[in-house]
Short mmCIF file of C-alpha atoms in Angstrom, two decimals:
data_model
loop_
_atom_site.label_atom_id
_atom_site.label_comp_id
_atom_site.label_asym_id
_atom_site.label_seq_id
_atom_site.Cartn_x
_atom_site.Cartn_y
_atom_site.Cartn_z
CA UNK W 30 87.04 27.94 -72.62
CA UNK W 31 83.66 26.67 -71.44
CA UNK W 32 82.95 22.95 -71.40
CA UNK W 33 80.11 20.78 -70.05
CA UNK W 34 81.56 18.17 -67.70
CA UNK W 35 79.98 15.03 -66.25
CA UNK W 36 81.76 14.39 -62.96
CA UNK W 37 79.12 12.09 -61.49
CA UNK W 38 75.97 10.38 -62.67
CA UNK W 39 73.00 12.63 -63.49
CA UNK W 40 75.02 15.80 -63.03
CA UNK W 41 76.52 17.93 -65.79
CA UNK W 42 77.87 21.43 -65.26
CA UNK W 43 79.50 24.08 -67.42
CA UNK W 44 83.04 24.77 -66.26
CA UNK W 45 85.98 26.87 -67.34
CA UNK W 46 88.82 24.61 -68.47
CA UNK W 47 92.14 25.24 -70.28
CA UNK W 48 92.15 25.45 -74.06
CA UNK W 49 93.57 22.34 -75.78
CA UNK W 50 97.19 22.68 -76.87
CA UNK W 51 97.98 21.56 -80.41
CA UNK W 52 100.77 19.20 -81.38
CA UNK W 53 101.94 18.54 -84.95
CA UNK W 54 99.21 17.35 -87.33
CA UNK W 55 96.42 18.43 -85.01
CA UNK W 56 93.61 20.91 -85.51
CA UNK W 57 91.50 23.04 -83.17
CA UNK W 58 87.83 23.41 -84.07
CA UNK W 59 85.58 26.09 -82.62
CA UNK W 60 82.37 24.16 -82.04
CA UNK W 61 79.19 25.80 -83.33
CA UNK W 62 76.64 22.97 -83.19
CA UNK W 63 76.44 19.75 -81.16
CA UNK W 64 74.17 16.78 -81.71
CA UNK W 65 72.99 15.08 -78.53
CA UNK W 66 73.41 11.33 -79.03
CA UNK W 67 71.75 8.58 -77.01
CA UNK W 68 75.21 7.52 -75.84
CA UNK W 69 75.77 11.01 -74.39
CA UNK W 70 72.57 10.61 -72.40
CA UNK W 71 73.58 7.12 -71.24
CA UNK W 72 76.96 8.46 -70.06
CA UNK W 73 75.13 11.22 -68.19
CA UNK W 74 72.86 8.60 -66.58
CA UNK W 75 75.74 6.26 -65.76
CA UNK W 76 74.42 3.53 -68.07
CA UNK W 77 77.44 3.60 -70.38
CA UNK W 78 80.98 3.38 -69.08
CA UNK W 79 83.25 6.37 -69.70
CA UNK W 80 86.42 7.85 -68.25
CA UNK W 81 84.86 10.17 -65.64
CA UNK W 82 85.07 13.08 -65.31
CA UNK W 83 84.28 13.40 -69.00
CA UNK W 84 83.23 16.04 -71.51
CA UNK W 85 80.56 14.20 -73.57
CA UNK W 86 79.82 14.47 -77.26
CA UNK W 87 81.04 13.30 -80.67
CA UNK W 88 78.53 14.85 -83.11
CA UNK W 89 79.55 18.38 -84.07
CA UNK W 90 80.30 20.99 -86.67
CA UNK W 91 82.28 24.18 -86.38
CA UNK W 92 84.98 26.52 -87.63
CA UNK W 93 88.65 25.64 -88.04
CA UNK W 94 90.30 27.86 -85.43
CA UNK W 95 93.93 26.69 -85.63
CA UNK W 96 95.97 23.93 -87.25
CA UNK W 97 99.52 22.57 -87.22
CA UNK W 98 100.05 20.55 -90.38
CA UNK W 99 102.49 20.00 -93.21
CA UNK W 100 100.36 17.27 -94.80
CA UNK W 101 97.09 19.12 -95.39
CA UNK W 102 97.88 22.60 -96.75
CA UNK W 103 94.38 22.93 -98.19
CA UNK W 104 92.94 23.21 -94.67
CA UNK W 105 92.66 26.90 -93.80
CA UNK W 106 91.77 28.67 -90.58
CA UNK W 107 88.26 30.08 -90.84
CA UNK W 108 86.82 27.23 -92.91
CA UNK W 109 83.57 25.65 -91.78
CA UNK W 110 84.35 22.03 -91.01
CA UNK W 111 83.28 18.71 -89.55
CA UNK W 112 85.53 15.89 -88.29
CA UNK W 113 85.47 12.11 -88.09
CA UNK W 114 85.16 11.55 -84.34
CA UNK W 115 87.56 8.80 -83.40
CA UNK W 116 91.25 8.01 -83.30
CA UNK W 117 93.07 4.69 -83.50
CA UNK W 118 96.60 3.32 -83.62
CA UNK W 119 96.79 3.55 -87.43
CA UNK W 120 99.15 0.60 -87.83
CA UNK W 121 97.32 -2.58 -86.80
CA UNK W 122 95.71 -4.96 -89.30
CA UNK W 123 92.28 -3.47 -88.59
CA UNK W 124 93.41 0.11 -89.15
CA UNK W 125 95.24 -0.55 -92.37
CA UNK W 126 92.24 -2.44 -93.78
CA UNK W 127 89.78 0.37 -93.04
CA UNK W 128 88.30 -1.05 -89.84
CA UNK W 129 89.82 1.44 -87.42
CA UNK W 130 86.48 1.75 -85.65
CA UNK W 131 87.23 -1.56 -83.90
CA UNK W 132 90.96 -1.04 -83.34
CA UNK W 133 91.95 -2.17 -79.84
CA UNK W 134 93.24 1.35 -79.23
CA UNK W 135 90.22 3.21 -80.61
CA UNK W 136 89.43 6.39 -78.70
CA UNK W 137 86.04 8.05 -79.05
CA UNK W 138 85.53 11.67 -77.96
CA UNK W 139 83.06 11.93 -75.13
CA UNK W 140 83.87 8.40 -73.96
CA UNK W 141 87.64 7.97 -73.81
CA UNK W 142 88.78 11.55 -74.48
CA UNK W 143 87.38 15.08 -74.18
CA UNK W 144 84.29 15.41 -76.34
CA UNK W 145 82.57 18.22 -78.20
CA UNK W 146 80.32 19.56 -75.42
CA UNK W 147 82.68 22.51 -75.33
CA UNK W 148 83.57 25.72 -77.12
CA UNK W 149 86.60 24.04 -78.76
CA UNK W 150 87.72 20.50 -79.53
CA UNK W 151 91.11 19.18 -80.65
CA UNK W 152 91.19 16.57 -83.45
CA UNK W 153 93.81 15.00 -85.74
CA UNK W 154 94.31 17.05 -88.90
CA UNK W 155 93.60 14.03 -91.11
CA UNK W 156 90.10 13.77 -89.63
CA UNK W 157 89.01 17.28 -90.66
CA UNK W 158 86.68 17.89 -93.62
CA UNK W 159 85.78 21.32 -94.96
CA UNK W 160 82.09 21.67 -95.79
CA UNK W 161 80.77 23.57 -98.81
CA UNK W 162 80.25 27.28 -98.50
CA UNK W 163 76.64 27.95 -97.65
CA UNK W 164 75.98 24.59 -96.00
CA UNK W 165 74.08 25.08 -92.74
CA UNK W 166 76.35 24.20 -89.81
CA UNK W 167 73.35 22.79 -87.96
CA UNK W 168 72.76 20.35 -90.82
CA UNK W 169 76.48 19.53 -90.88
CA UNK W 170 76.25 18.32 -87.28
CA UNK W 171 74.03 15.51 -88.63
CA UNK W 172 76.84 14.00 -90.74
CA UNK W 173 78.03 11.84 -87.85
CA UNK W 174 74.73 10.03 -87.11
CA UNK W 175 74.21 9.65 -90.87
CA UNK W 176 77.62 7.96 -91.01
CA UNK W 177 76.39 5.38 -88.49
CA UNK W 178 73.52 4.50 -90.83
CA UNK W 179 75.84 4.38 -93.85
CA UNK W 180 78.19 2.03 -92.03
CA UNK W 181 75.43 -0.26 -90.80
CA UNK W 182 73.75 -0.60 -94.19
CA UNK W 183 77.05 -1.12 -96.01
CA UNK W 184 78.18 -3.72 -93.49
CA UNK W 185 74.88 -5.57 -93.73
CA UNK W 186 75.49 -6.39 -97.39
CA UNK W 187 71.91 -5.36 -98.20
CA UNK W 188 71.21 -6.08 -101.85
CA UNK W 189 68.92 -4.29 -104.29
CA UNK W 190 65.38 -5.59 -103.89
CA UNK W 191 65.88 -7.03 -100.42
CA UNK W 192 63.72 -6.06 -97.46
CA UNK W 193 64.84 -4.38 -94.24
CA UNK W 194 63.27 -4.06 -90.81
CA UNK W 195 64.57 -1.51 -88.33
CA UNK W 196 63.81 -1.89 -84.63
CA UNK W 197 63.54 1.57 -83.06
CA UNK W 198 62.51 4.87 -84.60
CA UNK W 199 65.17 7.12 -83.12
CA UNK W 200 67.50 9.22 -85.28
CA UNK W 201 69.72 6.25 -86.22
CA UNK W 202 66.75 4.03 -87.03
CA UNK W 203 65.16 6.68 -89.25
CA UNK W 204 68.44 7.42 -91.04
CA UNK W 205 69.04 3.69 -91.50
CA UNK W 206 65.65 3.31 -93.19
CA UNK W 207 66.48 6.22 -95.50
CA UNK W 208 69.89 4.82 -96.44
CA UNK W 209 68.51 1.29 -96.88
CA UNK W 210 65.92 2.60 -99.35
CA UNK W 211 68.59 4.61 -101.15
CA UNK W 212 70.69 1.43 -101.36
CA UNK W 213 67.87 -0.33 -103.17
CA UNK W 214 65.80 -1.99 -100.44
CA UNK W 215 62.35 -2.98 -101.67
CA UNK W 216 61.01 -1.84 -98.32
CA UNK W 217 62.45 -0.52 -95.07
CA UNK W 218 59.89 -0.73 -92.27
CA UNK W 219 60.51 0.67 -88.79
CA UNK W 220 59.04 -0.93 -85.67
CA UNK W 221 58.15 1.55 -82.91
CA UNK W 222 55.88 1.97 -79.85
CA UNK W 223 56.29 5.70 -79.16
CA UNK W 224 53.21 7.54 -80.42
CA UNK W 225 55.06 10.78 -81.21
CA UNK W 226 57.75 9.03 -83.24
CA UNK W 227 55.21 6.89 -85.08
CA UNK W 228 53.34 10.02 -86.20
CA UNK W 229 56.63 11.79 -86.99
CA UNK W 230 57.88 8.95 -89.20
CA UNK W 231 54.60 8.65 -91.05
CA UNK W 232 54.75 12.38 -91.79
CA UNK W 233 58.22 11.76 -93.27
CA UNK W 234 56.67 9.17 -95.56
CA UNK W 235 58.38 6.20 -93.89
CA UNK W 236 56.81 2.77 -93.50
CA UNK W 237 56.05 2.14 -89.83
CA UNK W 238 55.01 -0.96 -87.90
CA UNK W 239 52.98 0.29 -84.95
CA UNK W 240 53.80 -2.39 -82.39
CA UNK W 241 51.09 -1.09 -80.06
CA UNK W 242 48.41 -2.11 -82.52
CA UNK W 243 49.77 -5.13 -84.35
CA UNK W 244 51.45 -8.40 -83.44
CA UNK W 245 55.01 -8.49 -84.78
CA UNK W 246 54.73 -11.95 -86.32
CA UNK W 247 51.53 -10.96 -88.16
CA UNK W 248 53.12 -7.75 -89.38
CA UNK W 249 56.23 -9.57 -90.62
CA UNK W 250 54.09 -12.16 -92.40
CA UNK W 251 51.98 -9.48 -94.08
CA UNK W 252 54.92 -7.31 -95.14
CA UNK W 253 57.18 -10.09 -96.42
CA UNK W 254 54.78 -12.69 -97.85
CA UNK W 255 55.46 -14.87 -94.82
CA UNK W 256 59.21 -14.97 -95.58
CA UNK W 257 60.67 -12.64 -92.97
CA UNK W 258 62.96 -9.67 -93.60
CA UNK W 259 66.27 -10.14 -95.37
CA UNK W 260 68.07 -7.74 -93.02
CA UNK W 261 67.05 -6.68 -89.51
CA UNK W 262 68.71 -3.69 -87.85
CA UNK W 263 68.41 -3.78 -84.07
CA UNK W 264 68.83 -0.08 -83.28
CA UNK W 265 67.04 0.23 -79.94
CA UNK W 266 69.12 -1.66 -77.38
CA UNK W 267 65.85 -2.49 -75.60
CA UNK W 268 65.47 -5.89 -73.94
CA UNK W 269 62.42 -7.07 -75.91
CA UNK W 270 64.16 -6.23 -79.18
CA UNK W 271 66.50 -9.22 -78.88
CA UNK W 272 63.55 -11.57 -79.27
CA UNK W 273 61.91 -9.39 -81.93
CA UNK W 274 65.00 -9.30 -84.13
CA UNK W 275 64.98 -13.11 -84.44
CA UNK W 276 61.23 -13.22 -85.06
CA UNK W 277 61.52 -10.61 -87.83
CA UNK W 278 64.45 -12.17 -89.71
CA UNK W 279 63.94 -14.62 -92.55
CA UNK W 280 65.62 -18.03 -92.50
CA UNK W 281 69.23 -17.40 -93.50
CA UNK W 282 68.76 -13.66 -92.94
CA UNK W 283 71.06 -11.09 -91.37
CA UNK W 284 70.73 -9.27 -88.05
CA UNK W 285 72.75 -6.11 -87.47
CA UNK W 286 73.45 -5.45 -83.79
CA UNK W 287 73.56 -1.66 -83.59
CA UNK W 288 71.83 -0.62 -80.34
CA UNK W 289 73.88 -0.76 -77.15
CA UNK W 290 71.91 -2.23 -74.20
CA UNK W 291 72.91 -1.06 -70.74
CA UNK W 292 73.22 -4.66 -69.51
CA UNK W 293 73.76 -8.13 -70.96
CA UNK W 294 70.79 -9.47 -72.88
CA UNK W 295 69.79 -13.11 -73.51
CA UNK W 296 69.65 -14.20 -77.15
CA UNK W 297 68.07 -17.43 -78.44
CA UNK W 298 71.21 -18.95 -79.95
CA UNK W 299 69.41 -22.20 -80.78
CA UNK W 300 66.96 -20.31 -83.01
CA UNK W 301 69.85 -18.45 -84.63
CA UNK W 302 71.71 -21.70 -85.32
CA UNK W 303 68.72 -23.63 -86.64
CA UNK W 304 67.82 -20.79 -89.01
CA UNK W 305 71.45 -20.00 -89.94
CA UNK W 306 71.04 -16.35 -89.07
CA UNK W 307 74.00 -14.02 -89.49
CA UNK W 308 74.51 -11.84 -86.40
CA UNK W 309 76.83 -8.92 -87.14
CA UNK W 310 78.03 -6.39 -84.58
CA UNK W 311 78.37 -2.70 -85.42
CA UNK W 312 80.40 -0.02 -83.68
CA UNK W 313 80.31 3.66 -84.71
CA UNK W 314 81.97 3.86 -88.20
CA UNK W 315 85.31 3.95 -90.03
CA UNK W 316 86.43 7.14 -91.73
CA UNK W 317 85.47 5.93 -95.20
CA UNK W 318 81.81 5.75 -94.13
CA UNK W 319 81.99 9.18 -92.50
CA UNK W 320 83.35 10.58 -95.76
CA UNK W 321 80.51 8.88 -97.65
CA UNK W 322 77.93 10.39 -95.30
CA UNK W 323 79.38 13.85 -95.88
CA UNK W 324 79.17 13.28 -99.64
CA UNK W 325 75.48 12.36 -99.24
CA UNK W 326 74.84 15.61 -97.39
CA UNK W 327 76.82 17.53 -100.02
CA UNK W 328 74.56 16.04 -102.69
CA UNK W 329 71.54 17.57 -100.96
CA UNK W 330 69.28 14.68 -101.95
CA UNK W 331 68.05 13.88 -98.44
CA UNK W 332 68.79 17.14 -96.67
CA UNK W 333 65.18 18.17 -96.24
CA UNK W 334 64.40 14.89 -94.47
CA UNK W 335 67.60 15.01 -92.41
CA UNK W 336 66.89 18.57 -91.27
CA UNK W 337 63.39 17.57 -90.19
CA UNK W 338 64.92 15.09 -87.74
CA UNK W 339 66.16 18.10 -85.73
CA UNK W 340 63.05 18.63 -83.62
CA UNK W 341 64.58 20.69 -80.81
CA UNK W 342 67.36 23.28 -80.61
CA UNK W 343 68.78 24.65 -77.37
CA UNK W 344 71.57 27.01 -76.34
CA UNK W 345 74.75 25.39 -75.04
CA UNK W 346 74.21 27.22 -71.75
CA UNK W 347 71.04 25.13 -71.28
CA UNK W 348 72.97 21.84 -71.27
CA UNK W 349 71.78 20.79 -67.78
CA UNK W 350 68.16 21.33 -68.81
CA UNK W 351 68.79 19.57 -72.12
CA UNK W 352 70.12 16.37 -70.55
CA UNK W 353 67.14 16.14 -68.22
CA UNK W 354 64.86 16.80 -71.19
CA UNK W 355 66.55 14.08 -73.25
CA UNK W 356 66.05 11.55 -70.43
CA UNK W 357 62.43 12.34 -69.62
CA UNK W 358 60.77 13.75 -72.75
CA UNK W 359 59.04 11.28 -75.07
CA UNK W 360 58.33 13.72 -77.90
CA UNK W 361 61.60 14.52 -79.61
CA UNK W 362 63.85 13.00 -82.24
CA UNK W 363 67.12 14.93 -82.52
CA UNK W 364 68.34 17.65 -80.17
CA UNK W 365 70.97 20.15 -81.30
CA UNK W 366 72.91 22.46 -78.98
CA UNK W 367 73.96 25.76 -80.50
CA UNK W 368 77.28 26.95 -79.12
CA UNK W 369 77.47 29.74 -81.67
CA UNK W 370 74.86 30.66 -84.30
#
C-alpha cells in the first residue's frame, strides 16, 4: 500500500510499504479522507517529538476493509466507518475510569504508531464506529477534531450562562466556541490576529476579538462587565497566549491548557495563586467524548458549520505540497486529503 512517511524534518514522501497484518480483535480500514492536524504539521517540522520514521495522521474516515472479531459481530466489511484514534493499556486506574487518553501507555497514531496518512490503517475493533448511510465521508473525518472540543468543554465544567474565551481561531478553537455555546455559554468569544480567520469566523456568525485592533484587557472588560471570563481555552500554543490567558480569566476562573507549545513557556504562577485560578491540562480525548462527537455529527445540527471549516481539499498524492502549504499559507482553516473519493 501507499503511505506518506516522515523520515526526517521537513521531508515527507509517499512510499510503498507492507499492508498491516490483523490480529484478533483488530480491524483494517481503507482510508478515504484525512484531516491534516496542526500536530501533523509540527511533526513534519520537527517541533513535536515522534517515533521517526513515522506515518503521520490521526483524523480519518474510511471503509471497513477487513476485521477479526468475535466481540463485535455488527461490524461488517464494506461499512463506512470512523475510529477513535488511540490505544491504551485498558487495565490501569485511568483506563477503567474513562481517562485512557492520559494512560501511561497511551499510543496515538501518527506519533507513537503508524498513522492514517496511508491507504489503510489498522485499529482495535472496539474503536470502530459505523457512520450512517449517506453521511459524507469528508464530513466524517471531522469527528476527531470535534471530539477534542467536546472533551475540552466537558472537562472545563462550563456551566449554563457562563462566559468563555478561546485563544486562537484554528479548527479546534472554532469548534470549541461552537460546543461551548451549545453547552449553554452566554458568550464564546475567540481572540485572533490572522485577518483571514477573523473574516472567516465572522462569516460563520462567531464572536471575535480582533487583537490587532483592540487591547485585550479593554476587550475583556467590555465583554464581561469588567469581571473576566469564567473559562478560558488556550488553544494556540503561542508564547504570548500564556500571559493573555491569565489576563482574560476572572478571579477564581478556569483556564484550559489545550494548545501544545513547541518549547517550555513561562507562566505567572503568582498571579494564578493570588486569583485562585484553576489550570487544567487537556490531551486529545477519551473514547466517550469521541462517541459524543460522532453523535453530534449524526444529529446534523452543526454539520453546515463544520463542513464550512474545510477550506481546502487536496489529493493524497499531493501530500508533499500540502505540508508545505500548511506551514506557509495563512489563509486556510481545515485541510482534507482525499485518498479515495
